[in-house]
Short mmCIF file of C-alpha atoms in Angstrom, two decimals:
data_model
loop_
_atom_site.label_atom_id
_atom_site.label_comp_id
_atom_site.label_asym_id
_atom_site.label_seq_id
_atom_site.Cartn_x
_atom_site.Cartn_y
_atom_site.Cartn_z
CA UNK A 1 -38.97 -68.15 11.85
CA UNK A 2 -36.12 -70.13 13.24
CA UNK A 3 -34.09 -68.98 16.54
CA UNK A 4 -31.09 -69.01 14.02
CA UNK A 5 -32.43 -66.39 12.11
CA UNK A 6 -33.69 -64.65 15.31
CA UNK A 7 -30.41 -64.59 16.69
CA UNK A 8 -28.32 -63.54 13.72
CA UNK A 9 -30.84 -60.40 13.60
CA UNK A 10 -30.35 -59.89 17.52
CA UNK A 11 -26.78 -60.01 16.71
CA UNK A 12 -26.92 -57.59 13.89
CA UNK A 13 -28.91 -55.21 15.78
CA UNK A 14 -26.67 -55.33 19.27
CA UNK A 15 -24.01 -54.42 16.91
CA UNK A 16 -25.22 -51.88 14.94
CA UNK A 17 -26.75 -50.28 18.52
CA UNK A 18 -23.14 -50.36 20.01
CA UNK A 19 -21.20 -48.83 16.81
CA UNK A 20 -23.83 -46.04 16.50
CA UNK A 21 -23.19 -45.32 20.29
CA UNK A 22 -19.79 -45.44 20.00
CA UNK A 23 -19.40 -42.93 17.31
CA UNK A 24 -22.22 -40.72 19.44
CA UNK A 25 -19.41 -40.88 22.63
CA UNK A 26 -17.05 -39.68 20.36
CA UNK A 27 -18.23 -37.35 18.36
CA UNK A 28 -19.88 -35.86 22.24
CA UNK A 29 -17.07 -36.51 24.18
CA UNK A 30 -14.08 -36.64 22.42
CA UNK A 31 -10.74 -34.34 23.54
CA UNK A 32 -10.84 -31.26 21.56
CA UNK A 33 -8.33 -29.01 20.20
CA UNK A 34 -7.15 -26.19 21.72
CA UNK A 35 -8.62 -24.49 18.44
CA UNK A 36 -12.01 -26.06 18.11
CA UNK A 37 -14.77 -23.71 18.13
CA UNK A 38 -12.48 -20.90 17.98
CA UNK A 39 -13.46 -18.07 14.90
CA UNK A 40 -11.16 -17.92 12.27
CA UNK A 41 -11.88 -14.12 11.63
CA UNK A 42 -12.18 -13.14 15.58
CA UNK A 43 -9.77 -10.29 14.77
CA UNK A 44 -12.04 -8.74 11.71
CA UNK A 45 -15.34 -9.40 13.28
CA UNK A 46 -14.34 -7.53 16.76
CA UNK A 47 -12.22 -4.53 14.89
CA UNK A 48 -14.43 -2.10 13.70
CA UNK A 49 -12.15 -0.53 11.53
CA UNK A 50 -11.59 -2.77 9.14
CA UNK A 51 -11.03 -1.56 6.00
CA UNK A 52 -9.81 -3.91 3.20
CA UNK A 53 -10.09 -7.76 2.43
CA UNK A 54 -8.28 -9.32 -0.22
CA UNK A 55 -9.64 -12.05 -1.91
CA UNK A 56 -7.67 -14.34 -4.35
CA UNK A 57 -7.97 -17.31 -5.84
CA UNK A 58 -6.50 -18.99 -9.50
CA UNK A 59 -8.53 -16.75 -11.74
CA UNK A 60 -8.92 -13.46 -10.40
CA UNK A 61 -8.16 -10.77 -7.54
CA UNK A 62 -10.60 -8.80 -5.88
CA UNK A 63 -9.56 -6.15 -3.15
CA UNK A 64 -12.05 -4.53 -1.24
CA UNK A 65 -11.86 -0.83 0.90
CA UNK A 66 -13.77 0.72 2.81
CA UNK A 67 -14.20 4.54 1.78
CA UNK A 68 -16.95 6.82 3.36
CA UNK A 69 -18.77 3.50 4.41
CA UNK A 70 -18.90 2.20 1.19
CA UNK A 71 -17.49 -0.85 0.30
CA UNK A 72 -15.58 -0.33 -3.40
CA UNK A 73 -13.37 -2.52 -5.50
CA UNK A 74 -10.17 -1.59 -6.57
CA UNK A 75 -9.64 -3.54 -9.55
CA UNK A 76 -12.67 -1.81 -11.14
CA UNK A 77 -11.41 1.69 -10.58
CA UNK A 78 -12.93 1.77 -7.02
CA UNK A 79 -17.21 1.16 -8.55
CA UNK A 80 -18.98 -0.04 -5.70
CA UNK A 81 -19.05 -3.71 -4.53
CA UNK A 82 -22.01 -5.69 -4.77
CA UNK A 83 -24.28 -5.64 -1.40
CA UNK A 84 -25.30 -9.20 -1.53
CA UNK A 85 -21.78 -10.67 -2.39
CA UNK A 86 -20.79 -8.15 0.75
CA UNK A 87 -23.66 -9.36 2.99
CA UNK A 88 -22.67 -13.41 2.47
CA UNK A 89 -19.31 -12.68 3.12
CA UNK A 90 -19.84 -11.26 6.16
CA UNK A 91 -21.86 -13.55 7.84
CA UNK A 92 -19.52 -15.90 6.58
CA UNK A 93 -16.68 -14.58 9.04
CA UNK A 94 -19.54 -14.10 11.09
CA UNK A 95 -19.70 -18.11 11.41
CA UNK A 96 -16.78 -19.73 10.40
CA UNK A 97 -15.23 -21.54 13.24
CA UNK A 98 -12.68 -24.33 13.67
CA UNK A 99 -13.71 -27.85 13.51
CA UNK A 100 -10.16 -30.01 13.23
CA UNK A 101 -6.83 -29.69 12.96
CA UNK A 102 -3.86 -31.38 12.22
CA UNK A 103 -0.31 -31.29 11.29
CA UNK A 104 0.65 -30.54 7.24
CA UNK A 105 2.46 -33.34 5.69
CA UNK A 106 4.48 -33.55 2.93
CA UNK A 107 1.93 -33.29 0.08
CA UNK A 108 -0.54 -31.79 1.81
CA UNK A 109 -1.26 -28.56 -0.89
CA UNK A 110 -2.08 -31.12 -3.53
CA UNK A 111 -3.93 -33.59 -0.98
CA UNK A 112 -6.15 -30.83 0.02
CA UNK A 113 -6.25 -28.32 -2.97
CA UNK A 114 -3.94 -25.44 -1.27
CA UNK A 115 -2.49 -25.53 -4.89
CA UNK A 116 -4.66 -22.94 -6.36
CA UNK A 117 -6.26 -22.40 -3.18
CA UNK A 118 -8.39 -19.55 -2.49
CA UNK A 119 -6.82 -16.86 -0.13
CA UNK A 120 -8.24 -14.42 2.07
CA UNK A 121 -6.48 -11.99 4.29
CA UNK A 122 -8.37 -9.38 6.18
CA UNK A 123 -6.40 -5.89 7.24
CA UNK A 124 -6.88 -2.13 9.61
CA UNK A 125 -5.24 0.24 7.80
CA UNK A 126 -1.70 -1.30 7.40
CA UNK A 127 -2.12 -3.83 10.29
CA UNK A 128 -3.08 -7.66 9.17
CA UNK A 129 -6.12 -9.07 10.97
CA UNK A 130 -6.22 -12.38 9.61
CA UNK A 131 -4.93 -14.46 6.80
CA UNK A 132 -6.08 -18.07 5.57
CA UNK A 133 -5.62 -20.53 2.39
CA UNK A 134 -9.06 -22.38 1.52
CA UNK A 135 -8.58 -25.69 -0.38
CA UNK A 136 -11.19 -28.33 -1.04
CA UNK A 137 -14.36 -29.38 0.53
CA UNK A 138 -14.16 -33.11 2.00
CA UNK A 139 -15.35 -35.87 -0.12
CA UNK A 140 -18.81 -35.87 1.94
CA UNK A 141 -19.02 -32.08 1.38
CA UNK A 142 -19.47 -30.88 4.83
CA UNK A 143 -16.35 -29.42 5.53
CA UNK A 144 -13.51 -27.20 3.55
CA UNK A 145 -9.96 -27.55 4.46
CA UNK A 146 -7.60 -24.65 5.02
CA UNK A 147 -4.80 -23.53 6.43
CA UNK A 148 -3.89 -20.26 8.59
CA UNK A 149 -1.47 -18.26 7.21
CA UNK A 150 2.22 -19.04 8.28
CA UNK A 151 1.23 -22.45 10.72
CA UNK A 152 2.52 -25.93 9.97
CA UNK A 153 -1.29 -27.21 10.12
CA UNK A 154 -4.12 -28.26 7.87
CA UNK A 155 -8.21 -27.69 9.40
CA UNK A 156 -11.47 -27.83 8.61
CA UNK A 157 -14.19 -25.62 8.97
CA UNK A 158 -17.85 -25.95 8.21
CA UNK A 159 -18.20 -22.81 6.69
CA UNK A 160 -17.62 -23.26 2.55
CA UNK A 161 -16.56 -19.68 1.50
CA UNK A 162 -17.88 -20.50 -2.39
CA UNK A 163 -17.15 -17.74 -4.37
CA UNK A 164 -18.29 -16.57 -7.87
CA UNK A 165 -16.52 -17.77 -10.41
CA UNK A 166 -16.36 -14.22 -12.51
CA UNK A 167 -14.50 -11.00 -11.29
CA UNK A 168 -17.14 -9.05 -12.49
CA UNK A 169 -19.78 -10.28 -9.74
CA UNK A 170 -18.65 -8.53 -6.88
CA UNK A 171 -19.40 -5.60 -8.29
CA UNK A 172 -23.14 -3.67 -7.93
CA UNK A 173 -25.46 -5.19 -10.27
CA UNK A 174 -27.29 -4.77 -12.59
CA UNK A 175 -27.47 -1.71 -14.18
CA UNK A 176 -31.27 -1.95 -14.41
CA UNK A 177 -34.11 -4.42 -13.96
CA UNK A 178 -36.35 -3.56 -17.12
CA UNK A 179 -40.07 -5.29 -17.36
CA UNK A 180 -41.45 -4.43 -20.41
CA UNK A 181 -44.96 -3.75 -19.05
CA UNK A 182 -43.08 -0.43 -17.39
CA UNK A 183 -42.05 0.83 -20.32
CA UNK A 184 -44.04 3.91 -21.81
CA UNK A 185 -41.47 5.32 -24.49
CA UNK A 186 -37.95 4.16 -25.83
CA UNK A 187 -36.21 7.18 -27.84
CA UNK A 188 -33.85 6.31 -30.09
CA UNK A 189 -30.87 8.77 -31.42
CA UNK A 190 -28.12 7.37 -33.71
CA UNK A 191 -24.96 9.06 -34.24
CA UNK A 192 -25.16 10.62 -37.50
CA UNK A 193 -28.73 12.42 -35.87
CA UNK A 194 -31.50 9.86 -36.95
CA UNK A 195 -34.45 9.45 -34.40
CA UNK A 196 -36.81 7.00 -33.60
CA UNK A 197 -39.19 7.18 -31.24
CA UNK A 198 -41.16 3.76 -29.97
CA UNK A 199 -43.97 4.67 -27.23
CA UNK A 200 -47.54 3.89 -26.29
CA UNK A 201 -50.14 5.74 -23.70
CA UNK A 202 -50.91 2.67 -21.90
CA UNK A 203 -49.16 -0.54 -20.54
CA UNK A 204 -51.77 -2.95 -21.94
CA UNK A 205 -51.34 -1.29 -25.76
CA UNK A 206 -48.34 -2.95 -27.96
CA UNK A 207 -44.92 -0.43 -28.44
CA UNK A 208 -45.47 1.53 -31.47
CA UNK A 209 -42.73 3.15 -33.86
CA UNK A 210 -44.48 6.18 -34.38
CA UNK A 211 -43.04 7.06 -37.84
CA UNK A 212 -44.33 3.68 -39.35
CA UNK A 213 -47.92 2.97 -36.55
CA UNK A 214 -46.36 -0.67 -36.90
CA UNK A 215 -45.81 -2.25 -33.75
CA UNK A 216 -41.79 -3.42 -32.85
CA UNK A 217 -40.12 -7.07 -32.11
CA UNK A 218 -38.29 -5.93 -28.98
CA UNK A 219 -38.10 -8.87 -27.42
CA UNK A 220 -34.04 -8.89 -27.96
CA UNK A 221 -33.87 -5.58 -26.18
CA UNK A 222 -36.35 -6.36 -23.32
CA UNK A 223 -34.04 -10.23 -23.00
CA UNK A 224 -30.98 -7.94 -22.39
CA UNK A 225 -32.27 -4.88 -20.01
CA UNK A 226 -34.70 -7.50 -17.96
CA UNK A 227 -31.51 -7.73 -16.40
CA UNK A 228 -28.52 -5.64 -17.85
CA UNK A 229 -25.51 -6.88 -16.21
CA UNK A 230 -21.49 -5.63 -16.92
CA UNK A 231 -18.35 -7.11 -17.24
CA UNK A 232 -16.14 -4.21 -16.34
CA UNK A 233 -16.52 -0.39 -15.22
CA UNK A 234 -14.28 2.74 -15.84
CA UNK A 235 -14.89 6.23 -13.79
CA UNK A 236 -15.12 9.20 -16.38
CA UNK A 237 -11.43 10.20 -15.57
CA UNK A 238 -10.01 7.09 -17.04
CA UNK A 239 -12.59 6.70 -19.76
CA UNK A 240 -10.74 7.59 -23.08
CA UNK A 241 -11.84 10.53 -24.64
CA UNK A 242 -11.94 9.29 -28.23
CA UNK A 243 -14.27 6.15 -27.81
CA UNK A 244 -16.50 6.34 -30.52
CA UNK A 245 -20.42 7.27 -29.55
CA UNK A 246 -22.67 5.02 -31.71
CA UNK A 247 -25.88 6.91 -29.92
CA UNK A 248 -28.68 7.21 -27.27
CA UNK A 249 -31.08 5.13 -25.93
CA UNK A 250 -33.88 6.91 -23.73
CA UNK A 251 -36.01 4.77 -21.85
CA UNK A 252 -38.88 6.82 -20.42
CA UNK A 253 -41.28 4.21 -17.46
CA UNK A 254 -44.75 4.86 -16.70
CA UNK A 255 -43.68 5.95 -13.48
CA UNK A 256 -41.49 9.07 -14.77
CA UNK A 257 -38.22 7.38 -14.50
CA UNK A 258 -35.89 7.97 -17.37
CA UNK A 259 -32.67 6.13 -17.74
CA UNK A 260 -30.28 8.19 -20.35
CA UNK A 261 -28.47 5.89 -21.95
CA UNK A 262 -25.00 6.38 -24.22
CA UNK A 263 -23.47 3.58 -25.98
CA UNK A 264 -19.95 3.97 -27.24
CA UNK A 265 -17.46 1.22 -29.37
CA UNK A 266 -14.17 0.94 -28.18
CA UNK A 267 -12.19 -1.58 -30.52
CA UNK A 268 -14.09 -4.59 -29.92
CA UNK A 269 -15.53 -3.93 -26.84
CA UNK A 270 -19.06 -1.90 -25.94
CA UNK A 271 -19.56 0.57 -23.21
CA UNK A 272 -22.39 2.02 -21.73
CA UNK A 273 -23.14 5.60 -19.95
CA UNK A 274 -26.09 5.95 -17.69
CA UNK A 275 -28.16 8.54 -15.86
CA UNK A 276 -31.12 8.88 -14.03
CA UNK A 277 -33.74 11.71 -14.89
CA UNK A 278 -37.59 11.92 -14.34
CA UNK A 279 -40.07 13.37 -16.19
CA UNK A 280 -42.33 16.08 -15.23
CA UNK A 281 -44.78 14.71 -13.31
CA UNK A 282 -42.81 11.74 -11.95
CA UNK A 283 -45.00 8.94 -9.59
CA UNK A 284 -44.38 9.58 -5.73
CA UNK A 285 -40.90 8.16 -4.60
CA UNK A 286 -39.07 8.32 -8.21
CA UNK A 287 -37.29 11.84 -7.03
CA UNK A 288 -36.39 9.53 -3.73
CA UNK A 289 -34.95 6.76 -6.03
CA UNK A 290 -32.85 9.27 -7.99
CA UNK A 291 -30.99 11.03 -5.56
CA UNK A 292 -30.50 7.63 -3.66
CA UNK A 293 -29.21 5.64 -6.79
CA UNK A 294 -27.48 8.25 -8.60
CA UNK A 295 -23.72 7.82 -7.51
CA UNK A 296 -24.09 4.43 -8.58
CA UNK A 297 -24.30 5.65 -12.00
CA UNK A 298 -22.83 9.43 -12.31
CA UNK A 299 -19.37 9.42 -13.69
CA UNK A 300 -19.19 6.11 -14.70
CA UNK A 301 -18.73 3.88 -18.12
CA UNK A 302 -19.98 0.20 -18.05
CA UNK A 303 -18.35 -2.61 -20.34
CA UNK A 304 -20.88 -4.58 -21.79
CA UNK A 305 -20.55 -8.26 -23.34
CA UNK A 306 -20.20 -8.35 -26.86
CA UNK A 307 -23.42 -10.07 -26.89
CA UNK A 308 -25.32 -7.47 -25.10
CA UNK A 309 -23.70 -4.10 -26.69
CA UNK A 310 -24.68 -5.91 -30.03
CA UNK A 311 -28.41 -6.02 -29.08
CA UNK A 312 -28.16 -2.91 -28.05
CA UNK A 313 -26.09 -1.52 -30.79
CA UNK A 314 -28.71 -3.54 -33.73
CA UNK A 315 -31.44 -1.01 -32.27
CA UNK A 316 -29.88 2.26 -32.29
CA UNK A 317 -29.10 1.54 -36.21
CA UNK A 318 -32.47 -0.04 -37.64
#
């Protein structure tokens, strides 16, 4: 190998040694805002009586409040919010600090993506805690620009704040988590009285219809409650009172949980009652289960997708 080549390496190296330290120094030592490292939600995180957070962004707004120590949503007639959505937000003003900031220029809500920028704004009663615009993450995706409320300055923080993209995921869901190896009986009543009744006495025999002894194509029906999800939720006092019942759906387990179901047409749109009941001689823990998940379904009327109330709707009338 010639010392040319040698040295053009040596060179290459040195430099690439130098620039790597360089950026090392700075990113170490470099002067730091008065803001850096400072939480964004300090004033929710240390107030423990927080009680509402409003979330917006271009396609929906959720508000969330704190009643009884249960965190509801307002735009679905106060139904619970979901835990999980809950729990990552948290620990999302748990973490999010500042990184950078700098002054807003002139086209700085297009620049960043404050146009349709998701806002937050955290509140005690009547007294703000803190308010921020999120825009877009940075082209290497490691930060997201925003902006506190009411400052001439753009930031970044490392913390993303991705939210769901439907309204209808912060609230609790699902409605139940069916396998169809726990199902022991499904009872069917339409609305002008028919009944069927689909069962078997153990989980390795195939569900019956016991008027026919022919076995049922379910799979639809097990598709839709392995994980029956809703789109909206009214409480019973804001349910209208002529919605049309189309009939019941009674889904006994092997471990003596029942859910009552009622499925009702409104126009276009399919809504669902539930309640919890057990049979006689219920497995240990199902009582438990009841009177722990009960409120979650007492009182209220779920709006299904058209998809889903049709499934459901196709069984109660074969």
């Amino acid at each position: 190998m010639s010392k040319r080549i040698l040295l053009s390496g040596f060179m290459l190296l040195s430099c690439s040694l130098l620039f790597f330290a360089a950026a090392f120094y700075w990113r170490i030592y470099r002067p730091q805002s008065a803001e850096e490292g400072k939480l964004l939600f300090a004033a929710t995180v240390s107030e423990p009586r927080t009680d509402r957070i409003i979330l917006k962004n271009s396609d929906y707004t959720v508000t969330l409040v704190r009643e009884n120590n249960y965190w509801k949503v307002a735009e679905a007639d106060f139904y619970y919010a979901n835990s999980l959505r809950l729990e990552k937000l948290f620990n999302a003003f748990d973490r999010a600090v500042y990184s950078l900031c700098m002054k807003k220029t002139g086209n700085g809500a297009d620049k960043y993506g404050f146009r349709n920028s998701l806002k937050i704004q955290t509140y005690a009663g009547e007294k703000l805690l803190d308010a921020y615009s999120f825009g877009n993450n940075d082209p290497y995706n490691q930060y997201r620009f925003f902006r506190p409320a009411g400052e001439n300055k753009i930031c970044q923080t490392e913390t993303k704040f991705d939210f769901p993209q439907k309204f209808y995921s912060w609230l609790h869901q699902p409605l139940m988590q069916l396998q169809e190896s726990d199902v022991r009986e499904i009872k069917i009543i339409a609305d002008n009285g028919k009944e069927r009744l689909i069962s078997r006495t153990a989980e390795f025999l195939p569900l019956l219809d016991t008027g026919s002894g022919r076995s049922v194509n379910l799979q639809n029906f097990f598709d839709v409650t392995g994980f029956l999800s809703f789109t909206d939720v009214l409480s019973a006092r804001n349910f209208p009172e002529e919605t049309a019942l189309i009939g019941t759906i009674d889904i006994t387990l092997f471990s003596g949980l029942v859910y009552n179901m009622q499925l009702f047409r409104r126009n276009d749109s399919f809504w669902l009652k539930v309640n919890l009941s057990s049979t006689a001689l219920p497995t240990a823990g199902i009582g438990d289960y009841i009177k722990d998940n009960a409120f979650l379904y007492d009182g209220w009327y779920f709006r299904l997708s058209t998809s889903k109330g049709k499934v459901l709707s196709d069984l109660i009338a074969d």
